[in-house]
JSON list of C-alpha atoms in Angstrom, two decimals:
[
{"chain": "A", "resi": 23, "resn": "UNK", "atom": "CA", "xyz": [-0.06, -0.05, 0.08]},
{"chain": "A", "resi": 24, "resn": "UNK", "atom": "CA", "xyz": [1.67, 3.35, -0.99]},
{"chain": "A", "resi": 25, "resn": "UNK", "atom": "CA", "xyz": [2.40, 5.59, 1.84]},
{"chain": "A", "resi": 26, "resn": "UNK", "atom": "CA", "xyz": [2.72, 8.86, -0.07]},
{"chain": "A", "resi": 27, "resn": "UNK", "atom": "CA", "xyz": [0.26, 11.01, 1.90]},
{"chain": "A", "resi": 28, "resn": "UNK", "atom": "CA", "xyz": [1.06, 14.58, 2.52]},
{"chain": "A", "resi": 29, "resn": "UNK", "atom": "CA", "xyz": [1.85, 15.31, 6.23]},
{"chain": "A", "resi": 30, "resn": "UNK", "atom": "CA", "xyz": [-0.99, 18.04, 6.15]},
{"chain": "A", "resi": 31, "resn": "UNK", "atom": "CA", "xyz": [-3.58, 15.71, 4.91]},
{"chain": "A", "resi": 32, "resn": "UNK", "atom": "CA", "xyz": [-5.60, 15.86, 8.30]},
{"chain": "A", "resi": 33, "resn": "UNK", "atom": "CA", "xyz": [-5.53, 19.60, 8.42]},
{"chain": "A", "resi": 34, "resn": "UNK", "atom": "CA", "xyz": [-6.82, 19.59, 4.65]},
{"chain": "A", "resi": 35, "resn": "UNK", "atom": "CA", "xyz": [-9.64, 17.23, 5.73]},
{"chain": "A", "resi": 36, "resn": "UNK", "atom": "CA", "xyz": [-10.70, 19.29, 8.50]},
{"chain": "A", "resi": 37, "resn": "UNK", "atom": "CA", "xyz": [-11.30, 22.23, 6.14]},
{"chain": "A", "resi": 38, "resn": "UNK", "atom": "CA", "xyz": [-13.23, 20.17, 3.86]},
{"chain": "A", "resi": 39, "resn": "UNK", "atom": "CA", "xyz": [-10.61, 19.59, 1.11]},
{"chain": "A", "resi": 40, "resn": "UNK", "atom": "CA", "xyz": [-12.40, 17.08, -0.87]},
{"chain": "A", "resi": 41, "resn": "UNK", "atom": "CA", "xyz": [-9.25, 16.12, -2.79]},
{"chain": "A", "resi": 42, "resn": "UNK", "atom": "CA", "xyz": [-7.44, 15.24, 0.44]},
{"chain": "A", "resi": 43, "resn": "UNK", "atom": "CA", "xyz": [-10.46, 12.91, 1.33]},
{"chain": "A", "resi": 44, "resn": "UNK", "atom": "CA", "xyz": [-10.29, 11.33, -2.27]},
{"chain": "A", "resi": 45, "resn": "UNK", "atom": "CA", "xyz": [-6.48, 10.84, -1.77]},
{"chain": "A", "resi": 46, "resn": "UNK", "atom": "CA", "xyz": [-7.20, 9.00, 1.57]},
{"chain": "A", "resi": 47, "resn": "UNK", "atom": "CA", "xyz": [-9.91, 6.87, 0.16]},
{"chain": "A", "resi": 48, "resn": "UNK", "atom": "CA", "xyz": [-8.04, 5.99, -2.96]},
{"chain": "A", "resi": 49, "resn": "UNK", "atom": "CA", "xyz": [-4.93, 5.22, -1.05]},
{"chain": "A", "resi": 50, "resn": "UNK", "atom": "CA", "xyz": [-6.45, 2.94, 1.58]},
{"chain": "A", "resi": 51, "resn": "UNK", "atom": "CA", "xyz": [-10.01, 1.59, 0.51]},
{"chain": "A", "resi": 52, "resn": "UNK", "atom": "CA", "xyz": [-8.71, -1.48, -1.37]},
{"chain": "A", "resi": 53, "resn": "UNK", "atom": "CA", "xyz": [-6.59, -2.71, 1.51]},
{"chain": "A", "resi": 54, "resn": "UNK", "atom": "CA", "xyz": [-9.38, -2.05, 4.21]},
{"chain": "A", "resi": 55, "resn": "UNK", "atom": "CA", "xyz": [-11.90, -3.66, 2.05]},
{"chain": "A", "resi": 56, "resn": "UNK", "atom": "CA", "xyz": [-9.77, -6.77, 1.44]},
{"chain": "A", "resi": 57, "resn": "UNK", "atom": "CA", "xyz": [-9.19, -6.86, 5.23]},
{"chain": "A", "resi": 58, "resn": "UNK", "atom": "CA", "xyz": [-13.12, -6.64, 6.10]},
{"chain": "A", "resi": 59, "resn": "UNK", "atom": "CA", "xyz": [-14.07, -9.04, 3.40]},
{"chain": "A", "resi": 60, "resn": "UNK", "atom": "CA", "xyz": [-11.46, -11.61, 4.72]},
{"chain": "A", "resi": 61, "resn": "UNK", "atom": "CA", "xyz": [-12.98, -11.42, 8.31]},
{"chain": "A", "resi": 62, "resn": "UNK", "atom": "CA", "xyz": [-16.42, -11.09, 7.41]},
{"chain": "A", "resi": 63, "resn": "UNK", "atom": "CA", "xyz": [-16.68, -13.60, 4.44]},
{"chain": "A", "resi": 64, "resn": "UNK", "atom": "CA", "xyz": [-18.95, -11.28, 2.78]},
{"chain": "A", "resi": 65, "resn": "UNK", "atom": "CA", "xyz": [-18.01, -8.74, -0.01]},
{"chain": "A", "resi": 66, "resn": "UNK", "atom": "CA", "xyz": [-21.30, -6.85, 0.52]},
{"chain": "A", "resi": 67, "resn": "UNK", "atom": "CA", "xyz": [-20.79, -6.45, 4.32]},
{"chain": "A", "resi": 68, "resn": "UNK", "atom": "CA", "xyz": [-17.25, -5.40, 3.80]},
{"chain": "A", "resi": 69, "resn": "UNK", "atom": "CA", "xyz": [-18.20, -2.62, 1.21]},
{"chain": "A", "resi": 70, "resn": "UNK", "atom": "CA", "xyz": [-20.93, -1.38, 3.66]},
{"chain": "A", "resi": 71, "resn": "UNK", "atom": "CA", "xyz": [-18.39, -1.21, 6.43]},
{"chain": "A", "resi": 72, "resn": "UNK", "atom": "CA", "xyz": [-15.73, 0.57, 4.43]},
{"chain": "A", "resi": 73, "resn": "UNK", "atom": "CA", "xyz": [-18.35, 2.95, 2.84]},
{"chain": "A", "resi": 74, "resn": "UNK", "atom": "CA", "xyz": [-19.73, 3.69, 6.34]},
{"chain": "A", "resi": 75, "resn": "UNK", "atom": "CA", "xyz": [-16.04, 4.48, 7.67]},
{"chain": "A", "resi": 76, "resn": "UNK", "atom": "CA", "xyz": [-15.26, 6.82, 4.93]},
{"chain": "A", "resi": 77, "resn": "UNK", "atom": "CA", "xyz": [-18.77, 8.48, 5.31]},
{"chain": "A", "resi": 78, "resn": "UNK", "atom": "CA", "xyz": [-18.07, 8.87, 8.97]},
{"chain": "A", "resi": 79, "resn": "UNK", "atom": "CA", "xyz": [-14.67, 10.62, 8.40]},
{"chain": "A", "resi": 80, "resn": "UNK", "atom": "CA", "xyz": [-16.10, 12.89, 5.90]},
{"chain": "A", "resi": 81, "resn": "UNK", "atom": "CA", "xyz": [-19.11, 13.77, 8.38]},
{"chain": "A", "resi": 82, "resn": "UNK", "atom": "CA", "xyz": [-16.70, 14.24, 11.34]},
{"chain": "A", "resi": 83, "resn": "UNK", "atom": "CA", "xyz": [-13.85, 15.78, 9.40]},
{"chain": "A", "resi": 84, "resn": "UNK", "atom": "CA", "xyz": [-13.96, 19.08, 11.24]},
{"chain": "A", "resi": 85, "resn": "UNK", "atom": "CA", "xyz": [-13.55, 17.38, 14.71]},
{"chain": "A", "resi": 86, "resn": "UNK", "atom": "CA", "xyz": [-11.23, 14.52, 13.50]},
{"chain": "A", "resi": 87, "resn": "UNK", "atom": "CA", "xyz": [-8.20, 14.12, 15.62]},
{"chain": "A", "resi": 88, "resn": "UNK", "atom": "CA", "xyz": [-5.76, 11.19, 14.84]},
{"chain": "A", "resi": 89, "resn": "UNK", "atom": "CA", "xyz": [-2.60, 10.82, 17.00]},
{"chain": "A", "resi": 90, "resn": "UNK", "atom": "CA", "xyz": [-1.22, 7.85, 15.16]},
{"chain": "A", "resi": 91, "resn": "UNK", "atom": "CA", "xyz": [-0.38, 7.00, 11.58]},
{"chain": "A", "resi": 92, "resn": "UNK", "atom": "CA", "xyz": [-3.48, 7.14, 9.48]},
{"chain": "A", "resi": 93, "resn": "UNK", "atom": "CA", "xyz": [-3.16, 3.54, 8.40]},
{"chain": "A", "resi": 94, "resn": "UNK", "atom": "CA", "xyz": [-3.47, 2.32, 11.82]},
{"chain": "A", "resi": 95, "resn": "UNK", "atom": "CA", "xyz": [-6.28, 4.62, 12.64]},
{"chain": "A", "resi": 96, "resn": "UNK", "atom": "CA", "xyz": [-8.19, 3.36, 9.64]},
{"chain": "A", "resi": 97, "resn": "UNK", "atom": "CA", "xyz": [-7.55, -0.47, 10.16]},
{"chain": "A", "resi": 98, "resn": "UNK", "atom": "CA", "xyz": [-8.39, 0.09, 13.86]},
{"chain": "A", "resi": 99, "resn": "UNK", "atom": "CA", "xyz": [-11.73, 1.70, 12.84]},
{"chain": "A", "resi": 100, "resn": "UNK", "atom": "CA", "xyz": [-12.42, -1.01, 10.59]},
{"chain": "A", "resi": 101, "resn": "UNK", "atom": "CA", "xyz": [-11.71, -3.58, 13.11]},
{"chain": "A", "resi": 102, "resn": "UNK", "atom": "CA", "xyz": [-14.11, -1.81, 15.65]},
{"chain": "A", "resi": 103, "resn": "UNK", "atom": "CA", "xyz": [-16.95, -1.72, 13.11]},
{"chain": "A", "resi": 104, "resn": "UNK", "atom": "CA", "xyz": [-16.42, -5.50, 12.33]},
{"chain": "A", "resi": 105, "resn": "UNK", "atom": "CA", "xyz": [-16.63, -6.26, 16.10]},
{"chain": "A", "resi": 106, "resn": "UNK", "atom": "CA", "xyz": [-19.85, -4.08, 16.43]},
{"chain": "A", "resi": 107, "resn": "UNK", "atom": "CA", "xyz": [-21.31, -6.09, 13.46]},
{"chain": "A", "resi": 108, "resn": "UNK", "atom": "CA", "xyz": [-20.60, -9.25, 14.94]},
{"chain": "A", "resi": 109, "resn": "UNK", "atom": "CA", "xyz": [-22.11, -8.33, 18.26]},
{"chain": "A", "resi": 110, "resn": "UNK", "atom": "CA", "xyz": [-25.24, -6.78, 16.59]},
{"chain": "A", "resi": 111, "resn": "UNK", "atom": "CA", "xyz": [-25.75, -9.58, 14.44]},
{"chain": "A", "resi": 112, "resn": "UNK", "atom": "CA", "xyz": [-25.45, -12.10, 17.26]},
{"chain": "A", "resi": 113, "resn": "UNK", "atom": "CA", "xyz": [-22.56, -14.16, 15.59]},
{"chain": "A", "resi": 114, "resn": "UNK", "atom": "CA", "xyz": [-20.94, -16.56, 17.70]},
{"chain": "A", "resi": 115, "resn": "UNK", "atom": "CA", "xyz": [-17.90, -18.90, 17.91]},
{"chain": "A", "resi": 116, "resn": "UNK", "atom": "CA", "xyz": [-17.22, -19.43, 14.26]},
{"chain": "A", "resi": 117, "resn": "UNK", "atom": "CA", "xyz": [-16.99, -15.81, 13.36]},
{"chain": "A", "resi": 118, "resn": "UNK", "atom": "CA", "xyz": [-15.00, -15.18, 16.47]},
{"chain": "A", "resi": 119, "resn": "UNK", "atom": "CA", "xyz": [-12.50, -17.76, 15.36]},
{"chain": "A", "resi": 120, "resn": "UNK", "atom": "CA", "xyz": [-12.51, -16.37, 12.02]},
{"chain": "A", "resi": 121, "resn": "UNK", "atom": "CA", "xyz": [-11.90, -12.97, 13.24]},
{"chain": "A", "resi": 122, "resn": "UNK", "atom": "CA", "xyz": [-8.92, -14.18, 15.47]},
{"chain": "A", "resi": 123, "resn": "UNK", "atom": "CA", "xyz": [-7.26, -16.13, 12.46]},
{"chain": "A", "resi": 124, "resn": "UNK", "atom": "CA", "xyz": [-7.49, -13.35, 10.03]},
{"chain": "A", "resi": 125, "resn": "UNK", "atom": "CA", "xyz": [-6.83, -10.28, 12.49]},
{"chain": "A", "resi": 126, "resn": "UNK", "atom": "CA", "xyz": [-3.92, -8.20, 11.15]},
{"chain": "A", "resi": 127, "resn": "UNK", "atom": "CA", "xyz": [-4.01, -5.64, 14.00]},
{"chain": "A", "resi": 128, "resn": "UNK", "atom": "CA", "xyz": [-4.45, -7.71, 17.02]},
{"chain": "A", "resi": 129, "resn": "UNK", "atom": "CA", "xyz": [-4.25, -11.56, 17.58]},
{"chain": "A", "resi": 130, "resn": "UNK", "atom": "CA", "xyz": [-5.52, -11.38, 21.13]},
{"chain": "A", "resi": 131, "resn": "UNK", "atom": "CA", "xyz": [-8.99, -12.61, 21.79]},
{"chain": "A", "resi": 132, "resn": "UNK", "atom": "CA", "xyz": [-11.28, -9.53, 21.82]},
{"chain": "A", "resi": 133, "resn": "UNK", "atom": "CA", "xyz": [-13.89, -10.07, 24.56]},
{"chain": "A", "resi": 134, "resn": "UNK", "atom": "CA", "xyz": [-16.19, -7.44, 23.22]},
{"chain": "A", "resi": 135, "resn": "UNK", "atom": "CA", "xyz": [-17.29, -9.84, 20.60]},
{"chain": "A", "resi": 136, "resn": "UNK", "atom": "CA", "xyz": [-18.69, -12.23, 23.13]},
{"chain": "A", "resi": 137, "resn": "UNK", "atom": "CA", "xyz": [-22.48, -11.39, 23.26]},
{"chain": "A", "resi": 138, "resn": "UNK", "atom": "CA", "xyz": [-23.64, -13.76, 25.96]},
{"chain": "A", "resi": 139, "resn": "UNK", "atom": "CA", "xyz": [-24.17, -11.46, 29.01]},
{"chain": "A", "resi": 140, "resn": "UNK", "atom": "CA", "xyz": [-23.86, -14.29, 31.53]},
{"chain": "A", "resi": 141, "resn": "UNK", "atom": "CA", "xyz": [-20.59, -15.43, 30.25]},
{"chain": "A", "resi": 142, "resn": "UNK", "atom": "CA", "xyz": [-19.34, -11.74, 30.30]},
{"chain": "A", "resi": 143, "resn": "UNK", "atom": "CA", "xyz": [-20.62, -11.38, 33.84]},
{"chain": "A", "resi": 144, "resn": "UNK", "atom": "CA", "xyz": [-18.60, -14.60, 34.78]},
{"chain": "A", "resi": 145, "resn": "UNK", "atom": "CA", "xyz": [-15.63, -13.21, 33.20]},
{"chain": "A", "resi": 146, "resn": "UNK", "atom": "CA", "xyz": [-15.81, -9.89, 34.93]},
{"chain": "A", "resi": 147, "resn": "UNK", "atom": "CA", "xyz": [-16.24, -11.83, 38.41]},
{"chain": "A", "resi": 148, "resn": "UNK", "atom": "CA", "xyz": [-13.21, -13.90, 37.41]},
{"chain": "A", "resi": 149, "resn": "UNK", "atom": "CA", "xyz": [-11.17, -10.80, 36.43]},
{"chain": "A", "resi": 150, "resn": "UNK", "atom": "CA", "xyz": [-11.44, -9.57, 40.15]},
{"chain": "A", "resi": 151, "resn": "UNK", "atom": "CA", "xyz": [-8.76, -12.00, 40.77]},
{"chain": "A", "resi": 152, "resn": "UNK", "atom": "CA", "xyz": [-6.23, -10.12, 38.57]},
{"chain": "A", "resi": 153, "resn": "UNK", "atom": "CA", "xyz": [-4.09, -7.19, 40.20]},
{"chain": "A", "resi": 154, "resn": "UNK", "atom": "CA", "xyz": [-6.05, -3.85, 39.98]},
{"chain": "A", "resi": 155, "resn": "UNK", "atom": "CA", "xyz": [-3.89, -2.21, 37.39]},
{"chain": "A", "resi": 156, "resn": "UNK", "atom": "CA", "xyz": [-3.90, -5.23, 35.04]},
{"chain": "A", "resi": 157, "resn": "UNK", "atom": "CA", "xyz": [-7.76, -5.79, 35.38]},
{"chain": "A", "resi": 158, "resn": "UNK", "atom": "CA", "xyz": [-8.13, -1.90, 34.67]},
{"chain": "A", "resi": 159, "resn": "UNK", "atom": "CA", "xyz": [-6.08, -2.15, 31.45]},
{"chain": "A", "resi": 160, "resn": "UNK", "atom": "CA", "xyz": [-7.73, -5.49, 30.25]},
{"chain": "A", "resi": 161, "resn": "UNK", "atom": "CA", "xyz": [-11.41, -3.98, 30.80]},
{"chain": "A", "resi": 162, "resn": "UNK", "atom": "CA", "xyz": [-10.34, -0.78, 29.07]},
{"chain": "A", "resi": 163, "resn": "UNK", "atom": "CA", "xyz": [-8.91, -2.60, 26.16]},
{"chain": "A", "resi": 164, "resn": "UNK", "atom": "CA", "xyz": [-11.31, -5.17, 25.62]},
{"chain": "A", "resi": 165, "resn": "UNK", "atom": "CA", "xyz": [-14.67, -3.88, 27.04]},
{"chain": "A", "resi": 166, "resn": "UNK", "atom": "CA", "xyz": [-14.21, -0.17, 26.39]},
{"chain": "A", "resi": 167, "resn": "UNK", "atom": "CA", "xyz": [-12.43, -0.75, 23.21]},
{"chain": "A", "resi": 168, "resn": "UNK", "atom": "CA", "xyz": [-9.71, 1.89, 24.03]},
{"chain": "A", "resi": 169, "resn": "UNK", "atom": "CA", "xyz": [-6.33, 1.86, 22.30]},
{"chain": "A", "resi": 170, "resn": "UNK", "atom": "CA", "xyz": [-3.07, 1.23, 24.13]},
{"chain": "A", "resi": 171, "resn": "UNK", "atom": "CA", "xyz": [-2.26, 5.07, 23.66]},
{"chain": "A", "resi": 172, "resn": "UNK", "atom": "CA", "xyz": [-5.81, 6.01, 25.05]},
{"chain": "A", "resi": 173, "resn": "UNK", "atom": "CA", "xyz": [-5.38, 3.79, 28.00]},
{"chain": "A", "resi": 174, "resn": "UNK", "atom": "CA", "xyz": [-1.97, 5.27, 28.70]},
{"chain": "A", "resi": 175, "resn": "UNK", "atom": "CA", "xyz": [-3.22, 8.78, 28.35]},
{"chain": "A", "resi": 176, "resn": "UNK", "atom": "CA", "xyz": [-6.15, 7.93, 30.69]},
{"chain": "A", "resi": 177, "resn": "UNK", "atom": "CA", "xyz": [-3.94, 6.36, 33.29]},
{"chain": "A", "resi": 178, "resn": "UNK", "atom": "CA", "xyz": [-1.08, 8.78, 32.97]},
{"chain": "A", "resi": 179, "resn": "UNK", "atom": "CA", "xyz": [1.53, 6.07, 32.14]},
{"chain": "A", "resi": 180, "resn": "UNK", "atom": "CA", "xyz": [3.62, 5.14, 29.31]},
{"chain": "A", "resi": 181, "resn": "UNK", "atom": "CA", "xyz": [2.29, 2.96, 26.32]},
{"chain": "A", "resi": 182, "resn": "UNK", "atom": "CA", "xyz": [4.88, 0.24, 27.14]},
{"chain": "A", "resi": 183, "resn": "UNK", "atom": "CA", "xyz": [3.66, 0.20, 30.78]},
{"chain": "A", "resi": 184, "resn": "UNK", "atom": "CA", "xyz": [0.09, -0.47, 29.35]},
{"chain": "A", "resi": 185, "resn": "UNK", "atom": "CA", "xyz": [1.37, -3.18, 27.02]},
{"chain": "A", "resi": 186, "resn": "UNK", "atom": "CA", "xyz": [3.28, -4.95, 29.87]},
{"chain": "A", "resi": 187, "resn": "UNK", "atom": "CA", "xyz": [0.16, -4.67, 32.10]},
{"chain": "A", "resi": 188, "resn": "UNK", "atom": "CA", "xyz": [-1.92, -6.16, 29.29]},
{"chain": "A", "resi": 189, "resn": "UNK", "atom": "CA", "xyz": [0.55, -8.96, 28.57]},
{"chain": "A", "resi": 190, "resn": "UNK", "atom": "CA", "xyz": [0.62, -9.95, 32.33]},
{"chain": "A", "resi": 191, "resn": "UNK", "atom": "CA", "xyz": [-3.20, -9.84, 32.34]},
{"chain": "A", "resi": 192, "resn": "UNK", "atom": "CA", "xyz": [-3.26, -12.24, 29.39]},
{"chain": "A", "resi": 193, "resn": "UNK", "atom": "CA", "xyz": [-0.90, -14.78, 31.05]},
{"chain": "A", "resi": 194, "resn": "UNK", "atom": "CA", "xyz": [-2.96, -14.69, 34.36]},
{"chain": "A", "resi": 195, "resn": "UNK", "atom": "CA", "xyz": [-6.39, -14.70, 32.49]},
{"chain": "A", "resi": 196, "resn": "UNK", "atom": "CA", "xyz": [-5.47, -17.45, 29.84]},
{"chain": "A", "resi": 197, "resn": "UNK", "atom": "CA", "xyz": [-7.29, -20.25, 32.04]},
{"chain": "A", "resi": 198, "resn": "UNK", "atom": "CA", "xyz": [-10.39, -18.02, 32.25]},
{"chain": "A", "resi": 199, "resn": "UNK", "atom": "CA", "xyz": [-10.54, -17.23, 28.55]},
{"chain": "A", "resi": 200, "resn": "UNK", "atom": "CA", "xyz": [-10.12, -21.03, 27.80]},
{"chain": "A", "resi": 201, "resn": "UNK", "atom": "CA", "xyz": [-12.94, -21.73, 30.09]},
{"chain": "A", "resi": 202, "resn": "UNK", "atom": "CA", "xyz": [-14.98, -18.98, 28.44]},
{"chain": "A", "resi": 203, "resn": "UNK", "atom": "CA", "xyz": [-14.34, -20.51, 25.01]},
{"chain": "A", "resi": 204, "resn": "UNK", "atom": "CA", "xyz": [-15.61, -23.71, 26.02]},
{"chain": "A", "resi": 205, "resn": "UNK", "atom": "CA", "xyz": [-18.92, -22.31, 27.26]},
{"chain": "A", "resi": 206, "resn": "UNK", "atom": "CA", "xyz": [-19.39, -20.22, 24.01]}
]
Protein backbone atom coordinates (compact mmCIF):
# COMPACT_ATOMS: atom_id res chain seq x y z
CA UNK A 1 0.00 0.00 0.00
CA UNK A 2 1.62 3.31 -0.97
CA UNK A 3 2.43 5.67 1.87
CA UNK A 4 2.72 8.90 -0.12
CA UNK A 5 0.19 10.90 1.86
CA UNK A 6 1.02 14.54 2.50
CA UNK A 7 1.74 15.39 6.12
CA UNK A 8 -0.96 18.07 6.11
CA UNK A 9 -3.67 15.63 5.03
CA UNK A 10 -5.59 15.81 8.31
CA UNK A 11 -5.52 19.60 8.32
CA UNK A 12 -6.78 19.63 4.73
CA UNK A 13 -9.57 17.20 5.63
CA UNK A 14 -10.62 19.37 8.56
CA UNK A 15 -11.19 22.33 6.25
CA UNK A 16 -13.27 20.20 3.85
CA UNK A 17 -10.65 19.72 1.16
CA UNK A 18 -12.36 17.00 -0.86
CA UNK A 19 -9.22 16.23 -2.86
CA UNK A 20 -7.50 15.26 0.44
CA UNK A 21 -10.43 12.99 1.23
CA UNK A 22 -10.21 11.40 -2.23
CA UNK A 23 -6.48 10.83 -1.76
CA UNK A 24 -7.13 9.13 1.58
CA UNK A 25 -9.92 7.02 0.12
CA UNK A 26 -7.99 6.01 -3.02
CA UNK A 27 -4.91 5.10 -0.98
CA UNK A 28 -6.59 2.88 1.60
CA UNK A 29 -10.00 1.63 0.46
CA UNK A 30 -8.73 -1.51 -1.26
CA UNK A 31 -6.62 -2.74 1.65
CA UNK A 32 -9.38 -1.99 4.14
CA UNK A 33 -11.96 -3.72 1.94
CA UNK A 34 -9.78 -6.83 1.52
CA UNK A 35 -9.18 -6.98 5.28
CA UNK A 36 -12.90 -6.63 6.10
CA UNK A 37 -14.01 -9.10 3.39
CA UNK A 38 -11.54 -11.72 4.68
CA UNK A 39 -12.86 -11.49 8.23
CA UNK A 40 -16.55 -11.12 7.38
CA UNK A 41 -16.64 -13.63 4.55
CA UNK A 42 -18.96 -11.25 2.69
CA UNK A 43 -18.02 -8.74 0.04
CA UNK A 44 -21.29 -6.84 0.53
CA UNK A 45 -20.79 -6.49 4.29
CA UNK A 46 -17.17 -5.43 3.76
CA UNK A 47 -18.24 -2.83 1.22
CA UNK A 48 -20.86 -1.48 3.65
CA UNK A 49 -18.35 -1.21 6.48
CA UNK A 50 -15.74 0.58 4.39
CA UNK A 51 -18.36 2.91 2.94
CA UNK A 52 -19.65 3.69 6.45
CA UNK A 53 -16.10 4.34 7.66
CA UNK A 54 -15.32 6.87 4.96
CA UNK A 55 -18.75 8.48 5.28
CA UNK A 56 -18.15 8.87 9.00
CA UNK A 57 -14.70 10.36 8.39
CA UNK A 58 -16.14 12.91 6.00
CA UNK A 59 -19.03 13.72 8.36
CA UNK A 60 -16.68 14.19 11.33
CA UNK A 61 -13.85 15.80 9.38
CA UNK A 62 -13.90 19.10 11.31
CA UNK A 63 -13.57 17.35 14.69
CA UNK A 64 -11.30 14.53 13.50
CA UNK A 65 -8.22 14.01 15.67
CA UNK A 66 -5.76 11.31 14.74
CA UNK A 67 -2.73 10.83 16.95
CA UNK A 68 -1.25 7.84 15.19
CA UNK A 69 -0.38 6.89 11.62
CA UNK A 70 -3.50 7.20 9.46
CA UNK A 71 -3.16 3.55 8.33
CA UNK A 72 -3.33 2.30 11.93
CA UNK A 73 -6.26 4.57 12.65
CA UNK A 74 -8.22 3.31 9.62
CA UNK A 75 -7.56 -0.39 10.23
CA UNK A 76 -8.43 0.03 13.91
CA UNK A 77 -11.68 1.78 12.96
CA UNK A 78 -12.58 -1.05 10.55
CA UNK A 79 -11.76 -3.61 13.23
CA UNK A 80 -14.11 -1.89 15.68
CA UNK A 81 -16.90 -1.75 13.10
CA UNK A 82 -16.46 -5.47 12.39
CA UNK A 83 -16.66 -6.23 16.10
CA UNK A 84 -19.83 -4.15 16.38
CA UNK A 85 -21.31 -5.99 13.42
CA UNK A 86 -20.53 -9.36 15.00
CA UNK A 87 -22.07 -8.23 18.27
CA UNK A 88 -25.13 -6.67 16.63
CA UNK A 89 -25.75 -9.62 14.35
CA UNK A 90 -25.47 -12.04 17.26
CA UNK A 91 -22.77 -14.13 15.62
CA UNK A 92 -20.96 -16.65 17.76
CA UNK A 93 -17.92 -18.87 17.89
CA UNK A 94 -17.25 -19.57 14.19
CA UNK A 95 -17.05 -15.87 13.38
CA UNK A 96 -14.99 -15.09 16.46
CA UNK A 97 -12.50 -17.78 15.42
CA UNK A 98 -12.44 -16.41 11.86
CA UNK A 99 -11.75 -12.94 13.20
CA UNK A 100 -8.90 -14.17 15.39
CA UNK A 101 -7.34 -16.14 12.53
CA UNK A 102 -7.42 -13.24 10.08
CA UNK A 103 -6.76 -10.35 12.42
CA UNK A 104 -3.90 -8.22 11.17
CA UNK A 105 -3.94 -5.68 13.95
CA UNK A 106 -4.45 -7.80 17.06
CA UNK A 107 -4.19 -11.51 17.47
CA UNK A 108 -5.49 -11.39 21.03
CA UNK A 109 -9.02 -12.54 21.78
CA UNK A 110 -11.30 -9.54 21.75
CA UNK A 111 -13.81 -10.04 24.49
CA UNK A 112 -16.17 -7.37 23.26
CA UNK A 113 -17.39 -9.84 20.62
CA UNK A 114 -18.71 -12.26 23.21
CA UNK A 115 -22.39 -11.52 23.28
CA UNK A 116 -23.66 -13.76 26.02
CA UNK A 117 -24.14 -11.50 29.04
CA UNK A 118 -23.91 -14.36 31.53
CA UNK A 119 -20.49 -15.31 30.23
CA UNK A 120 -19.30 -11.72 30.30
CA UNK A 121 -20.57 -11.35 33.87
CA UNK A 122 -18.71 -14.50 34.84
CA UNK A 123 -15.57 -13.17 33.20
CA UNK A 124 -15.88 -9.88 35.06
CA UNK A 125 -16.16 -11.79 38.33
CA UNK A 126 -13.15 -13.92 37.43
CA UNK A 127 -11.16 -10.82 36.44
CA UNK A 128 -11.47 -9.60 40.04
CA UNK A 129 -8.62 -12.00 40.81
CA UNK A 130 -6.22 -9.96 38.66
CA UNK A 131 -4.20 -7.12 40.21
CA UNK A 132 -6.08 -3.81 40.02
CA UNK A 133 -3.96 -2.13 37.31
CA UNK A 134 -3.90 -5.21 35.08
CA UNK A 135 -7.65 -5.62 35.44
CA UNK A 136 -8.27 -1.95 34.60
CA UNK A 137 -6.08 -2.16 31.50
CA UNK A 138 -7.72 -5.43 30.40
CA UNK A 139 -11.24 -4.00 30.83
CA UNK A 140 -10.36 -0.72 29.11
CA UNK A 141 -8.79 -2.52 26.17
CA UNK A 142 -11.41 -5.21 25.62
CA UNK A 143 -14.68 -3.90 27.01
CA UNK A 144 -14.25 -0.16 26.46
CA UNK A 145 -12.32 -0.76 23.20
CA UNK A 146 -9.69 1.85 24.04
CA UNK A 147 -6.35 1.79 22.27
CA UNK A 148 -3.04 1.34 24.09
CA UNK A 149 -2.38 5.06 23.66
CA UNK A 150 -5.81 6.03 24.99
CA UNK A 151 -5.34 3.83 28.06
CA UNK A 152 -1.87 5.27 28.68
CA UNK A 153 -3.22 8.82 28.41
CA UNK A 154 -6.16 7.99 30.68
CA UNK A 155 -3.92 6.40 33.34
CA UNK A 156 -1.04 8.83 32.97
CA UNK A 157 1.42 6.04 32.19
CA UNK A 158 3.68 5.11 29.33
CA UNK A 159 2.33 3.02 26.45
CA UNK A 160 4.92 0.31 27.16
CA UNK A 161 3.66 0.08 30.74
CA UNK A 162 0.15 -0.51 29.43
CA UNK A 163 1.45 -3.18 27.03
CA UNK A 164 3.28 -4.90 29.90
CA UNK A 165 0.19 -4.80 32.13
CA UNK A 166 -1.97 -6.18 29.33
CA UNK A 167 0.53 -8.98 28.64
CA UNK A 168 0.62 -9.89 32.33
CA UNK A 169 -3.19 -9.91 32.42
CA UNK A 170 -3.28 -12.25 29.40
CA UNK A 171 -0.90 -14.70 31.02
CA UNK A 172 -2.91 -14.74 34.24
CA UNK A 173 -6.32 -14.74 32.50
CA UNK A 174 -5.53 -17.47 29.94
CA UNK A 175 -7.25 -20.23 31.99
CA UNK A 176 -10.32 -17.98 32.33
CA UNK A 177 -10.39 -17.31 28.59
CA UNK A 178 -10.09 -21.02 27.81
CA UNK A 179 -13.00 -21.73 30.12
CA UNK A 180 -15.07 -19.07 28.36
CA UNK A 181 -14.35 -20.43 24.91
CA UNK A 182 -15.60 -23.81 26.03
CA UNK A 183 -18.88 -22.19 27.14
CA UNK A 184 -19.49 -20.18 23.97
